mmCIF file of C-alpha atoms in Angstrom:
data_model
loop_
_atom_site.group_PDB
_atom_site.id
_atom_site.type_symbol
_atom_site.label_atom_id
_atom_site.label_comp_id
_atom_site.label_asym_id
_atom_site.label_seq_id
_atom_site.Cartn_x
_atom_site.Cartn_y
_atom_site.Cartn_z
ATOM 1 C CA MET J 1 22.364 -9.762 55.231
ATOM 2 C CA GLY J 2 22.717 -13.221 53.664
ATOM 3 C CA LEU J 3 19.068 -13.168 52.579
ATOM 4 C CA LEU J 4 19.470 -9.709 51.009
ATOM 5 C CA HIS J 5 22.611 -10.894 49.229
ATOM 6 C CA GLY J 6 20.699 -13.879 47.821
ATOM 7 C CA VAL J 7 17.877 -11.672 46.562
ATOM 8 C CA VAL J 8 20.326 -9.318 44.839
ATOM 9 C CA VAL J 9 22.202 -12.219 43.234
ATOM 10 C CA SER J 10 18.923 -13.757 42.035
ATOM 11 C CA ALA J 11 17.858 -10.424 40.550
ATOM 12 C CA LEU J 12 21.183 -10.091 38.747
ATOM 13 C CA ILE J 13 20.917 -13.619 37.353
ATOM 14 C CA LEU J 14 17.370 -12.858 36.157
ATOM 15 C CA ALA J 15 18.498 -9.642 34.461
ATOM 16 C CA VAL J 16 21.342 -11.436 32.658
ATOM 17 C CA HIS J 17 19.598 -14.648 31.696
ATOM 18 C CA GLY J 18 16.008 -13.538 31.190
ATOM 19 C CA PHE J 19 12.822 -14.281 33.104
ATOM 20 C CA TYR J 20 12.394 -18.020 32.516
ATOM 21 C CA THR J 21 14.272 -21.184 33.397
ATOM 22 C CA ALA J 22 14.221 -24.810 32.233
ATOM 23 C CA SER J 23 11.889 -25.669 35.111
ATOM 24 C CA ASP J 24 9.205 -23.307 33.796
ATOM 25 C CA ASP J 25 6.584 -24.367 31.250
ATOM 26 C CA VAL J 26 7.421 -21.276 29.190
ATOM 27 C CA VAL J 27 9.704 -22.163 26.268
ATOM 28 C CA GLU J 28 12.666 -19.787 25.854
ATOM 29 C CA LEU J 29 13.007 -19.068 22.128
ATOM 30 C CA ASN J 30 15.908 -17.712 20.096
ATOM 31 C CA PRO J 31 16.985 -17.569 16.434
ATOM 32 C CA SER J 32 18.466 -21.083 16.700
ATOM 33 C CA ASN J 33 15.306 -22.881 17.801
ATOM 34 C CA PHE J 34 12.488 -20.575 16.647
ATOM 35 C CA ASN J 35 12.062 -22.097 13.182
ATOM 36 C CA LYS J 36 11.903 -25.719 14.361
ATOM 37 C CA GLN J 37 9.941 -25.130 17.555
ATOM 38 C CA VAL J 38 7.404 -22.596 16.287
ATOM 39 C CA LEU J 39 7.306 -22.182 12.498
ATOM 40 C CA GLN J 40 7.421 -25.916 11.750
ATOM 41 C CA SER J 41 4.969 -26.952 14.452
ATOM 42 C CA ASP J 42 1.343 -27.932 14.000
ATOM 43 C CA GLY J 43 0.330 -26.429 17.318
ATOM 44 C CA LEU J 44 -0.784 -23.004 18.462
ATOM 45 C CA TRP J 45 1.793 -20.750 20.123
ATOM 46 C CA LEU J 46 1.481 -17.565 22.164
ATOM 47 C CA ILE J 47 4.852 -15.833 22.276
ATOM 48 C CA GLU J 48 5.870 -12.946 24.493
ATOM 49 C CA PHE J 49 8.574 -10.608 23.202
ATOM 50 C CA TYR J 50 10.077 -8.929 26.261
ATOM 51 C CA ALA J 51 12.988 -6.826 27.495
ATOM 52 C CA PRO J 52 14.559 -7.651 30.888
ATOM 53 C CA TRP J 53 14.502 -3.997 31.953
ATOM 54 C CA CYS J 54 10.790 -3.552 31.156
ATOM 55 C CA GLY J 55 8.605 -3.143 34.246
ATOM 56 C CA HIS J 56 5.430 -4.298 32.460
ATOM 57 C CA CYS J 57 7.304 -7.441 31.365
ATOM 58 C CA GLN J 58 8.449 -8.125 34.920
ATOM 59 C CA ARG J 59 4.865 -7.843 36.163
ATOM 60 C CA LEU J 60 3.621 -10.143 33.401
ATOM 61 C CA THR J 61 6.135 -12.932 34.157
ATOM 62 C CA PRO J 62 4.291 -14.773 36.992
ATOM 63 C CA ASP J 63 1.004 -14.700 35.050
ATOM 64 C CA TRP J 64 2.738 -15.885 31.875
ATOM 65 C CA LYS J 65 4.275 -18.817 33.797
ATOM 66 C CA LYS J 66 0.941 -19.663 35.413
ATOM 67 C CA ALA J 67 -0.875 -19.579 32.056
ATOM 68 C CA ALA J 68 1.832 -21.758 30.467
ATOM 69 C CA THR J 69 1.345 -24.382 33.168
ATOM 70 C CA ALA J 70 -2.440 -24.285 32.811
ATOM 71 C CA LEU J 71 -2.177 -24.681 29.019
ATOM 72 C CA LYS J 72 0.536 -27.361 29.083
ATOM 73 C CA GLY J 73 -0.136 -29.961 26.406
ATOM 74 C CA ILE J 74 -2.829 -27.781 24.822
ATOM 75 C CA VAL J 75 -1.223 -24.503 23.710
ATOM 76 C CA LYS J 76 2.455 -23.632 23.995
ATOM 77 C CA LEU J 77 3.661 -20.379 25.509
ATOM 78 C CA GLY J 78 7.053 -19.051 24.532
ATOM 79 C CA ALA J 79 9.218 -16.063 25.325
ATOM 80 C CA VAL J 80 11.839 -14.154 23.333
ATOM 81 C CA ASP J 81 14.327 -11.824 25.002
ATOM 82 C CA ALA J 82 14.062 -9.100 22.357
ATOM 83 C CA ASP J 83 17.038 -7.234 23.798
ATOM 84 C CA GLN J 84 19.267 -10.241 23.233
ATOM 85 C CA HIS J 85 17.663 -11.485 20.007
ATOM 86 C CA LYS J 86 17.062 -8.285 18.070
ATOM 87 C CA SER J 87 16.805 -10.106 14.717
ATOM 88 C CA LEU J 88 13.690 -11.982 15.848
ATOM 89 C CA ALA J 89 12.164 -8.827 17.292
ATOM 90 C CA SER J 90 12.827 -6.983 14.043
ATOM 91 C CA GLN J 91 11.388 -9.817 11.950
ATOM 92 C CA TYR J 92 8.053 -9.475 13.743
ATOM 93 C CA SER J 93 8.088 -5.643 13.954
ATOM 94 C CA ILE J 94 8.296 -5.524 17.752
ATOM 95 C CA ARG J 95 8.292 -1.888 18.882
ATOM 96 C CA GLY J 96 7.078 -2.090 22.479
ATOM 97 C CA PHE J 97 7.312 -4.459 25.425
ATOM 98 C CA PRO J 98 5.826 -6.788 26.196
ATOM 99 C CA THR J 99 4.309 -7.657 22.818
ATOM 100 C CA ILE J 100 2.439 -10.948 22.541
ATOM 101 C CA LYS J 101 1.917 -12.644 19.177
ATOM 102 C CA ILE J 102 -0.364 -15.575 18.349
ATOM 103 C CA PHE J 103 1.201 -18.044 15.900
ATOM 104 C CA GLY J 104 -1.713 -20.057 14.523
ATOM 105 C CA ALA J 105 -2.346 -21.835 11.218
ATOM 106 C CA ASN J 106 -0.262 -19.398 9.177
ATOM 107 C CA LYS J 107 2.899 -19.131 11.242
ATOM 108 C CA ASN J 108 4.320 -16.568 8.826
ATOM 109 C CA ASN J 109 1.542 -14.101 9.609
ATOM 110 C CA PRO J 110 1.038 -14.087 13.400
ATOM 111 C CA GLU J 111 -1.728 -12.059 14.992
ATOM 112 C CA GLU J 112 -1.307 -9.532 17.770
ATOM 113 C CA TYR J 113 -2.767 -10.637 21.093
ATOM 114 C CA GLN J 114 -4.840 -7.774 22.469
ATOM 115 C CA GLY J 115 -6.366 -9.299 25.560
ATOM 116 C CA GLY J 116 -5.686 -8.804 29.249
ATOM 117 C CA ARG J 117 -2.418 -9.620 31.004
ATOM 118 C CA THR J 118 -3.703 -11.827 33.814
ATOM 119 C CA SER J 119 -3.212 -15.590 33.654
ATOM 120 C CA GLN J 120 -6.989 -16.044 33.352
ATOM 121 C CA ALA J 121 -7.233 -13.596 30.417
ATOM 122 C CA ILE J 122 -4.244 -15.204 28.684
ATOM 123 C CA VAL J 123 -5.756 -18.674 28.999
ATOM 124 C CA GLU J 124 -9.109 -17.431 27.692
ATOM 125 C CA GLY J 125 -7.386 -15.698 24.756
ATOM 126 C CA ALA J 126 -5.434 -18.854 23.954
ATOM 127 C CA MET J 127 -8.562 -21.022 24.030
ATOM 128 C CA THR J 128 -10.425 -18.551 21.798
ATOM 129 C CA ALA J 129 -7.576 -18.692 19.284
ATOM 130 C CA LEU J 130 -7.487 -22.476 19.528
ATOM 131 C CA ARG J 131 -11.224 -22.793 18.865
ATOM 132 C CA SER J 132 -10.842 -20.510 15.856
ATOM 133 C CA LEU J 133 -7.977 -22.643 14.523
ATOM 134 C CA VAL J 134 -9.952 -25.880 14.951
ATOM 135 C CA LYS J 135 -13.047 -24.328 13.341
ATOM 136 C CA ASP J 136 -10.980 -23.227 10.337
ATOM 137 C CA ARG J 137 -9.499 -26.703 9.970
ATOM 138 C CA LEU J 138 -12.939 -28.308 10.096
ATOM 139 C CA SER J 139 -14.157 -25.975 7.356
ATOM 140 C CA GLY J 140 -11.062 -26.620 5.262
ATOM 141 C CA ARG J 141 -9.817 -23.021 5.456
ATOM 142 C CA ALA J 142 -6.577 -23.900 7.237
ATOM 143 C CA GLY J 143 -4.122 -26.664 6.600
ATOM 144 C CA GLY J 144 -2.287 -26.769 9.895
ATOM 145 C CA SER J 145 1.438 -26.222 9.643
ATOM 146 C CA GLY J 146 1.890 -27.255 6.040
ATOM 147 C CA GLN J 147 2.500 -23.699 4.962
ATOM 148 C CA SER J 148 4.848 -22.866 7.801
ATOM 149 C CA LYS J 149 7.010 -25.972 7.338
ATOM 150 C CA GLN J 150 7.842 -24.836 3.881
ATOM 151 C CA SER J 151 9.403 -21.656 5.170
ATOM 152 C CA GLY J 152 12.349 -23.527 6.595
ATOM 153 C CA GLY J 153 12.782 -26.365 4.144
ATOM 154 C CA GLY J 154 12.046 -25.027 0.699
ATOM 155 C CA SER J 155 9.456 -27.573 -0.429
ATOM 156 C CA GLY J 156 8.384 -25.554 -3.447
ATOM 157 C CA ALA J 157 5.483 -23.551 -2.049
ATOM 158 C CA GLY J 158 4.348 -20.668 -4.195
ATOM 159 C CA ASN J 159 3.837 -20.028 -7.858
ATOM 160 C CA LYS J 160 7.009 -19.677 -9.911
ATOM 161 C CA ASN J 161 5.195 -17.216 -12.168
ATOM 162 C CA ASP J 162 5.085 -14.776 -9.246
ATOM 163 C CA VAL J 163 8.861 -14.320 -9.534
ATOM 164 C CA VAL J 164 9.333 -11.919 -12.458
ATOM 165 C CA GLU J 165 12.087 -12.950 -14.855
ATOM 166 C CA LEU J 166 14.143 -9.824 -15.461
ATOM 167 C CA THR J 167 16.412 -9.342 -18.463
ATOM 168 C CA ASP J 168 18.554 -6.712 -20.153
ATOM 169 C CA ASP J 169 15.503 -5.881 -22.277
ATOM 170 C CA ASN J 170 12.814 -5.417 -19.605
ATOM 171 C CA PHE J 171 14.736 -4.405 -16.473
ATOM 172 C CA ASP J 172 14.643 -0.627 -16.906
ATOM 173 C CA ARG J 173 10.997 -0.591 -17.993
ATOM 174 C CA LEU J 174 9.733 -2.780 -15.159
ATOM 175 C CA VAL J 175 12.052 -1.981 -12.265
ATOM 176 C CA LEU J 176 13.492 1.494 -12.768
ATOM 177 C CA ASN J 177 10.497 3.104 -14.452
ATOM 178 C CA GLY J 178 7.701 1.242 -12.681
ATOM 179 C CA ASP J 179 5.863 2.420 -9.577
ATOM 180 C CA GLU J 180 6.396 -0.750 -7.540
ATOM 181 C CA VAL J 181 9.111 -1.494 -4.996
ATOM 182 C CA TRP J 182 11.306 -4.395 -6.166
ATOM 183 C CA MET J 183 13.518 -6.967 -4.517
ATOM 184 C CA VAL J 184 15.740 -8.480 -7.189
ATOM 185 C CA GLU J 185 17.867 -11.603 -6.880
ATOM 186 C CA PHE J 186 20.937 -11.850 -9.096
ATOM 187 C CA PHE J 187 21.776 -15.556 -9.413
ATOM 188 C CA ALA J 188 23.848 -18.097 -11.282
ATOM 189 C CA PRO J 189 22.258 -21.453 -12.198
ATOM 190 C CA TRP J 190 25.296 -23.417 -10.957
ATOM 191 C CA CYS J 191 25.323 -21.696 -7.542
ATOM 192 C CA GLY J 192 24.319 -23.999 -4.670
ATOM 193 C CA HIS J 193 23.228 -21.126 -2.430
ATOM 194 C CA CYS J 194 21.003 -19.864 -5.249
ATOM 195 C CA GLN J 195 19.446 -23.296 -5.675
ATOM 196 C CA ARG J 196 18.611 -23.431 -1.969
ATOM 197 C CA LEU J 197 17.183 -19.903 -2.074
ATOM 198 C CA GLU J 198 14.973 -20.558 -5.121
ATOM 199 C CA PRO J 199 11.996 -22.272 -3.366
ATOM 200 C CA GLU J 200 12.068 -19.703 -0.555
ATOM 201 C CA TRP J 201 12.177 -16.843 -3.075
ATOM 202 C CA THR J 202 9.261 -18.372 -4.991
ATOM 203 C CA ALA J 203 7.152 -18.901 -1.859
ATOM 204 C CA ALA J 204 7.931 -15.368 -0.675
ATOM 205 C CA ALA J 205 6.986 -13.911 -4.075
ATOM 206 C CA THR J 206 3.531 -15.484 -3.911
ATOM 207 C CA GLU J 207 2.910 -14.326 -0.345
ATOM 208 C CA VAL J 208 4.204 -10.826 -1.089
ATOM 209 C CA LYS J 209 1.958 -10.552 -4.150
ATOM 210 C CA GLU J 210 -1.075 -11.401 -2.010
ATOM 211 C CA GLN J 211 -0.203 -9.216 0.980
ATOM 212 C CA THR J 212 0.838 -6.100 -0.949
ATOM 213 C CA LYS J 213 -1.637 -6.563 -3.825
ATOM 214 C CA GLY J 214 1.228 -6.349 -6.297
ATOM 215 C CA LYS J 215 2.724 -3.126 -4.881
ATOM 216 C CA VAL J 216 5.998 -4.947 -4.077
ATOM 217 C CA LYS J 217 7.450 -7.458 -6.522
ATOM 218 C CA LEU J 218 10.178 -10.064 -6.417
ATOM 219 C CA GLY J 219 12.312 -10.551 -9.504
ATOM 220 C CA ALA J 220 15.282 -12.638 -10.591
ATOM 221 C CA VAL J 221 18.152 -11.985 -12.997
ATOM 222 C CA ASP J 222 20.303 -14.796 -14.407
ATOM 223 C CA ALA J 223 23.592 -12.935 -14.094
ATOM 224 C CA THR J 224 25.417 -15.444 -16.305
ATOM 225 C CA VAL J 225 23.118 -14.553 -19.217
ATOM 226 C CA HIS J 226 22.473 -10.864 -18.531
ATOM 227 C CA GLN J 227 26.009 -9.854 -17.735
ATOM 228 C CA GLY J 228 25.358 -6.209 -18.570
ATOM 229 C CA LEU J 229 22.916 -5.916 -15.658
ATOM 230 C CA ALA J 230 25.250 -7.789 -13.325
ATOM 231 C CA SER J 231 28.108 -5.460 -14.282
ATOM 232 C CA ARG J 232 25.963 -2.329 -13.906
ATOM 233 C CA TYR J 233 25.127 -3.204 -10.302
ATOM 234 C CA GLY J 234 28.557 -4.547 -9.348
ATOM 235 C CA ILE J 235 27.450 -8.139 -8.760
ATOM 236 C CA ARG J 236 30.433 -10.175 -7.586
ATOM 237 C CA GLY J 237 28.847 -13.062 -5.686
ATOM 238 C CA PHE J 238 25.706 -15.184 -5.842
ATOM 239 C CA PRO J 239 23.014 -14.828 -4.863
ATOM 240 C CA THR J 240 23.035 -11.050 -4.425
ATOM 241 C CA ILE J 241 19.704 -9.417 -3.555
ATOM 242 C CA LYS J 242 19.081 -5.716 -4.103
ATOM 243 C CA VAL J 243 16.136 -3.498 -3.204
ATOM 244 C CA PHE J 244 14.988 -0.994 -5.829
ATOM 245 C CA ASN J 245 12.816 1.854 -4.617
ATOM 246 C CA LYS J 246 11.777 4.367 -7.264
ATOM 247 C CA GLY J 247 13.947 7.477 -7.251
ATOM 248 C CA GLU J 248 16.527 6.007 -4.863
ATOM 249 C CA ASN J 249 19.797 4.163 -5.303
ATOM 250 C CA PRO J 250 19.458 0.380 -4.962
ATOM 251 C CA GLU J 251 20.396 -1.083 -1.586
ATOM 252 C CA ASP J 252 21.820 -4.488 -0.734
ATOM 253 C CA TYR J 253 19.506 -6.805 1.168
ATOM 254 C CA GLU J 254 21.484 -8.495 3.914
ATOM 255 C CA GLY J 255 18.684 -10.185 5.838
ATOM 256 C CA GLY J 256 17.790 -13.842 6.220
ATOM 257 C CA ARG J 257 17.101 -16.129 3.277
ATOM 258 C CA THR J 258 13.942 -17.924 4.430
ATOM 259 C CA ARG J 259 10.516 -17.002 3.152
ATOM 260 C CA SER J 260 9.541 -15.511 6.497
ATOM 261 C CA ASP J 261 12.703 -13.369 6.559
ATOM 262 C CA ILE J 262 12.067 -12.063 3.060
ATOM 263 C CA VAL J 263 8.362 -11.419 3.618
ATOM 264 C CA ALA J 264 9.029 -9.607 6.902
ATOM 265 C CA HIS J 265 11.487 -7.285 5.163
ATOM 266 C CA VAL J 266 9.097 -6.696 2.287
ATOM 267 C CA MET J 267 6.279 -5.752 4.631
ATOM 268 C CA GLU J 268 8.555 -3.200 6.287
ATOM 269 C CA LEU J 269 9.325 -1.743 2.850
ATOM 270 C CA PHE J 270 5.664 -1.786 1.883
ATOM 271 C CA SER J 271 4.388 -0.093 5.017
ATOM 272 C CA ALA J 272 7.153 2.513 4.939
ATOM 273 C CA ASN J 273 6.317 3.462 1.356
ATOM 274 C CA ALA J 274 2.558 3.023 1.480
ATOM 275 C CA PRO J 275 0.372 6.139 1.496
ATOM 276 C CA PRO J 276 -1.661 6.623 4.668
ATOM 277 C CA PRO J 277 -5.024 4.852 4.597
ATOM 278 C CA GLU J 278 -8.053 6.892 3.623
ATOM 279 C CA VAL J 279 -10.440 8.034 6.326
ATOM 280 C CA THR J 280 -13.725 6.929 4.773
ATOM 281 C CA GLU J 281 -17.279 7.936 5.601
ATOM 282 C CA VAL J 282 -19.619 5.047 6.471
ATOM 283 C CA LEU J 283 -22.077 5.354 3.600
ATOM 284 C CA ASN J 284 -23.470 1.823 3.357
ATOM 285 C CA GLN J 285 -23.136 -1.758 4.588
ATOM 286 C CA ASP J 286 -20.565 -2.716 1.959
ATOM 287 C CA VAL J 287 -18.140 0.087 2.889
ATOM 288 C CA PHE J 288 -18.336 -0.766 6.572
ATOM 289 C CA LYS J 289 -18.140 -4.546 6.212
ATOM 290 C CA LYS J 290 -15.301 -4.531 3.700
ATOM 291 C CA THR J 291 -13.188 -2.145 5.763
ATOM 292 C CA CYS J 292 -13.665 -4.124 8.959
ATOM 293 C CA ASP J 293 -13.303 -7.547 7.305
ATOM 294 C CA ASP J 294 -10.164 -6.618 5.363
ATOM 295 C CA HIS J 295 -8.201 -5.202 8.300
ATOM 296 C CA GLN J 296 -7.118 -6.524 11.673
ATOM 297 C CA LEU J 297 -8.738 -3.480 13.276
ATOM 298 C CA CYS J 298 -11.069 -0.834 11.918
ATOM 299 C CA ILE J 299 -10.971 2.499 13.720
ATOM 300 C CA VAL J 300 -14.433 4.077 13.722
ATOM 301 C CA ALA J 301 -15.175 7.662 14.795
ATOM 302 C CA VAL J 302 -18.650 9.037 15.467
ATOM 303 C CA LEU J 303 -18.390 12.792 14.916
ATOM 304 C CA PRO J 304 -20.844 15.435 16.130
ATOM 305 C CA HIS J 305 -23.731 16.444 13.881
ATOM 306 C CA ILE J 306 -22.780 19.002 11.238
ATOM 307 C CA LEU J 307 -25.142 21.544 12.798
ATOM 308 C CA ASP J 308 -23.105 21.344 16.003
ATOM 309 C CA THR J 309 -19.679 21.878 14.476
ATOM 310 C CA GLY J 310 -20.031 23.317 10.985
ATOM 311 C CA ALA J 311 -17.657 22.307 8.219
ATOM 312 C CA SER J 312 -14.571 23.757 9.890
ATOM 313 C CA GLY J 313 -15.176 21.863 13.127
ATOM 314 C CA ARG J 314 -15.778 18.592 11.341
ATOM 315 C CA ASN J 315 -12.691 19.034 9.197
ATOM 316 C CA SER J 316 -10.577 19.621 12.298
ATOM 317 C CA TYR J 317 -11.705 16.236 13.651
ATOM 318 C CA LEU J 318 -11.026 14.567 10.310
ATOM 319 C CA ASP J 319 -7.571 16.177 10.188
ATOM 320 C CA VAL J 320 -6.743 14.587 13.550
ATOM 321 C CA MET J 321 -7.881 11.209 12.220
ATOM 322 C CA ARG J 322 -5.751 11.605 9.089
ATOM 323 C CA MET J 323 -2.697 12.452 11.201
ATOM 324 C CA MET J 324 -3.267 9.322 13.258
ATOM 325 C CA ALA J 325 -3.844 7.196 10.140
ATOM 326 C CA GLU J 326 -0.467 8.428 8.871
ATOM 327 C CA LYS J 327 1.215 7.757 12.224
ATOM 328 C CA TYR J 328 -0.133 4.203 12.410
ATOM 329 C CA LYS J 329 -0.088 3.347 8.700
ATOM 330 C CA LYS J 330 2.331 0.450 9.267
ATOM 331 C CA LYS J 331 -0.436 -1.301 11.181
ATOM 332 C CA MET J 332 -2.564 -1.265 8.013
ATOM 333 C CA TRP J 333 -5.794 -0.673 9.917
ATOM 334 C CA GLY J 334 -9.014 0.590 8.347
ATOM 335 C CA TRP J 335 -10.313 4.075 9.210
ATOM 336 C CA LEU J 336 -13.992 5.086 9.150
ATOM 337 C CA TRP J 337 -16.214 7.905 10.377
ATOM 338 C CA THR J 338 -19.911 8.611 10.599
ATOM 339 C CA GLU J 339 -22.120 11.444 11.822
ATOM 340 C CA ALA J 340 -23.819 11.201 15.191
ATOM 341 C CA GLY J 341 -27.302 9.743 14.775
ATOM 342 C CA ALA J 342 -26.732 8.484 11.223
ATOM 343 C CA GLN J 343 -25.947 4.893 12.282
ATOM 344 C CA MET J 344 -27.740 4.289 15.560
ATOM 345 C CA GLU J 345 -27.344 0.490 15.442
ATOM 346 C CA LEU J 346 -23.581 0.977 15.130
ATOM 347 C CA GLU J 347 -23.514 3.393 18.072
ATOM 348 C CA SER J 348 -25.599 1.016 20.168
ATOM 349 C CA SER J 349 -23.384 -1.992 19.389
ATOM 350 C CA LEU J 350 -20.350 0.003 20.575
ATOM 351 C CA GLY J 351 -22.024 1.367 23.694
ATOM 352 C CA ILE J 352 -21.785 4.971 22.541
ATOM 353 C CA GLY J 353 -25.493 5.468 23.008
ATOM 354 C CA GLY J 354 -26.331 8.891 21.623
ATOM 355 C CA PHE J 355 -23.999 11.105 23.668
ATOM 356 C CA GLY J 356 -20.356 12.018 24.203
ATOM 357 C CA TYR J 357 -19.401 13.054 20.680
ATOM 358 C CA PRO J 358 -16.882 12.827 19.165
ATOM 359 C CA ALA J 359 -16.342 9.167 20.060
ATOM 360 C CA MET J 360 -13.992 6.516 18.708
ATOM 361 C CA ALA J 361 -13.840 2.732 18.815
ATOM 362 C CA ALA J 362 -11.436 0.111 17.460
ATOM 363 C CA ILE J 363 -13.272 -2.979 16.187
ATOM 364 C CA ASN J 364 -11.787 -6.438 15.694
ATOM 365 C CA ALA J 365 -14.362 -7.984 13.345
ATOM 366 C CA ARG J 366 -12.837 -11.453 13.511
ATOM 367 C CA LYS J 367 -13.168 -11.623 17.290
ATOM 368 C CA MET J 368 -16.261 -9.389 17.418
ATOM 369 C CA LYS J 369 -14.676 -7.250 20.097
ATOM 370 C CA PHE J 370 -14.108 -3.527 20.400
ATOM 371 C CA SER J 371 -12.296 -1.016 22.535
ATOM 372 C CA LEU J 372 -13.491 2.534 23.233
ATOM 373 C CA LEU J 373 -11.410 5.706 23.333
ATOM 374 C CA LYS J 374 -11.676 6.984 26.901
ATOM 375 C CA GLY J 375 -9.296 9.918 26.590
ATOM 376 C CA SER J 376 -9.617 13.079 24.551
ATOM 377 C CA PHE J 377 -10.367 13.084 20.825
ATOM 378 C CA SER J 378 -7.007 14.672 20.081
ATOM 379 C CA GLU J 379 -3.680 13.662 18.601
ATOM 380 C CA THR J 380 -2.348 12.868 22.083
ATOM 381 C CA GLY J 381 -5.471 11.097 23.317
ATOM 382 C CA ILE J 382 -5.894 8.939 20.215
ATOM 383 C CA HIS J 383 -2.179 8.143 20.112
ATOM 384 C CA GLU J 384 -2.294 6.860 23.698
ATOM 385 C CA PHE J 385 -5.416 4.815 22.887
ATOM 386 C CA LEU J 386 -3.918 3.202 19.784
ATOM 387 C CA ARG J 387 -0.518 2.710 21.378
ATOM 388 C CA ASP J 388 -2.103 0.748 24.228
ATOM 389 C CA LEU J 389 -4.043 -1.355 21.731
ATOM 390 C CA SER J 390 -0.832 -2.026 19.803
ATOM 391 C CA VAL J 391 0.858 -3.561 22.832
ATOM 392 C CA GLY J 392 -2.211 -5.403 24.108
ATOM 393 C CA ARG J 393 -3.037 -3.100 27.015
ATOM 394 C CA GLY J 394 -6.423 -1.863 25.836
ATOM 395 C CA SER J 395 -9.559 -3.189 27.519
ATOM 396 C CA THR J 396 -12.058 -4.829 25.157
ATOM 397 C CA SER J 397 -15.769 -5.653 25.143
ATOM 398 C CA PRO J 398 -17.868 -7.874 22.892
ATOM 399 C CA VAL J 399 -19.647 -6.125 20.024
ATOM 400 C CA GLY J 400 -23.328 -5.760 20.919
ATOM 401 C CA GLY J 401 -25.380 -8.533 19.354
ATOM 402 C CA GLY J 402 -22.273 -10.565 18.534
ATOM 403 C CA ALA J 403 -22.220 -9.446 14.899
ATOM 404 C CA LEU J 404 -21.457 -6.365 12.851
ATOM 405 C CA PRO J 405 -24.459 -4.032 13.111
ATOM 406 C CA LYS J 406 -26.841 -3.075 10.338
ATOM 407 C CA ILE J 407 -25.594 -0.036 8.430
ATOM 408 C CA HIS J 408 -28.006 2.355 6.716
ATOM 409 C CA THR J 409 -27.265 3.825 3.300
ATOM 410 C CA VAL J 410 -26.749 7.576 3.640
ATOM 411 C CA GLU J 411 -25.736 10.464 1.428
ATOM 412 C CA ALA J 412 -22.070 11.455 1.550
ATOM 413 C CA TRP J 413 -21.245 14.693 3.341
ATOM 414 C CA ASP J 414 -20.886 17.473 0.776
ATOM 415 C CA GLY J 415 -18.180 19.271 2.720
ATOM 416 C CA LYS J 416 -20.442 22.215 3.557
ATOM 417 C CA ASP J 417 -22.015 23.625 6.682
ATOM 418 C CA GLY J 418 -25.345 22.080 7.626
ATOM 419 C CA GLN J 419 -28.673 23.670 6.814
ATOM 420 C CA VAL J 420 -31.517 23.818 9.315
ATOM 421 C CA SER J 421 -34.645 22.339 7.768
ATOM 422 C CA SER J 422 -37.582 24.730 7.476
ATOM 423 C CA PHE J 423 -41.211 23.638 7.705
#
C-alpha cells in the first residue's frame, strides 16, 4: 500500500511540475529564461514543447533525458511545458505535442525536427544539425549567435529603411489602399519605451521583409507630428502598435516587444492571409530545384498516366492536393506533381519504382531525406501523412544518390484526355 501511495504521489508531482527535474540534463525553459539561455547562446539547442497530459510526450521523456546526457557539453536539450507557458508555444506556432524544434545559427527561425523519437535517433539528428552548423560557419554563411543576441538587447540589427515612415500624406495610400498587411507603431520621440522598441522594430522590419517578400510591412508614425492620424486611431499612449489588414478594422497588437515576438506574430498574420501555394507540374530542373530549395519540405505527387485516368481522374487527384495545400498553407511547403514515367530518375530516388500510382513523397532538400505516403491518396490519408510529418513522427529515408535527381524537360499537360499514338 505504501509503495502504491508513493507511485501515485510521484505521478501527481510529475503532472504538476512537468517531466524534468534539476538532476536531469534536460534544461527546463520558460519565458523568464528562454531569451538568455537559448536565443542569446552560441550553441545548438533541441527543444521539446510538451504537455503533461500527452501520452506521446510521456513516452518520449526517458529517451529525451538519455539523449540529453549523451549530448552533455556538445548540444543542449531543453523542454517547455506548453500547457503552462502558452506564450512560448504560441510564439513558435506549436499545435501538437510533442513538437521538437532545432535552434541553430538563426535562433529566430528554428527548424522542425522530423527524426525518430528514440535516444539514438535524437542524438543522430542533433549531430547532423551540429555538423551543418559548423559547415555553415566554416563557409562564412552563419555568424553564430550574433543575430540572435540582438533580439533581446536591441543592438541595431536591421536596416532602418525597412521601417516605412508614415505620415498624414501617405498613410491612406500606403496602408489603407495597399494590398499588404501592415503593423504600424505610433510613437513619440521623447518616449523611453519607444526608444527601447526602435532597434527591435527595425530588426523585425528587415527580417519580415525578407521572410514575406514584402507582403507584410512595418511602419512608424511620429504621433507628435502627425496628430491627425494619432487622433483618428485613438492613440493615448506610446508606443501603440496596430495591425492593418485590408478591408478590416485595425486591431491592437498586444504581444511582446522583442524582434522574435514581432516576427512570430507577423508570420502568423502572413500565413493566415496568404493564398494557398500553387500545385505545380514538374516541367524542368529549375522548377523542381527552386521549389525544393526554397521550402523546408516539397510535397511531390506522381500521378497515374493520363491514359489511365483521363482528364477528370487527374483533376480529382489535383483537387485533393489543392485542398491539402490550403489546409497546410501555414507550413509554407512547396507542392509539385508529375506524371508516372515522365521523371524516372525522380521516382527511383524516392523508391517509387514504376508502380503504385498515385504516390506521394515529402522531400527535405537540405537534409536530402524523404518520407513516403503509405496510406491512401485521399484527403484523410494525406492529412494523416502530413500531420505526422509536422510533429516529427514520420519515418524518413535518404534520397537515392544523395542528391536531387536529374529532371527532364517535358511539355506541360494541356488539361485534356490523353491520345493513344497511332503507327
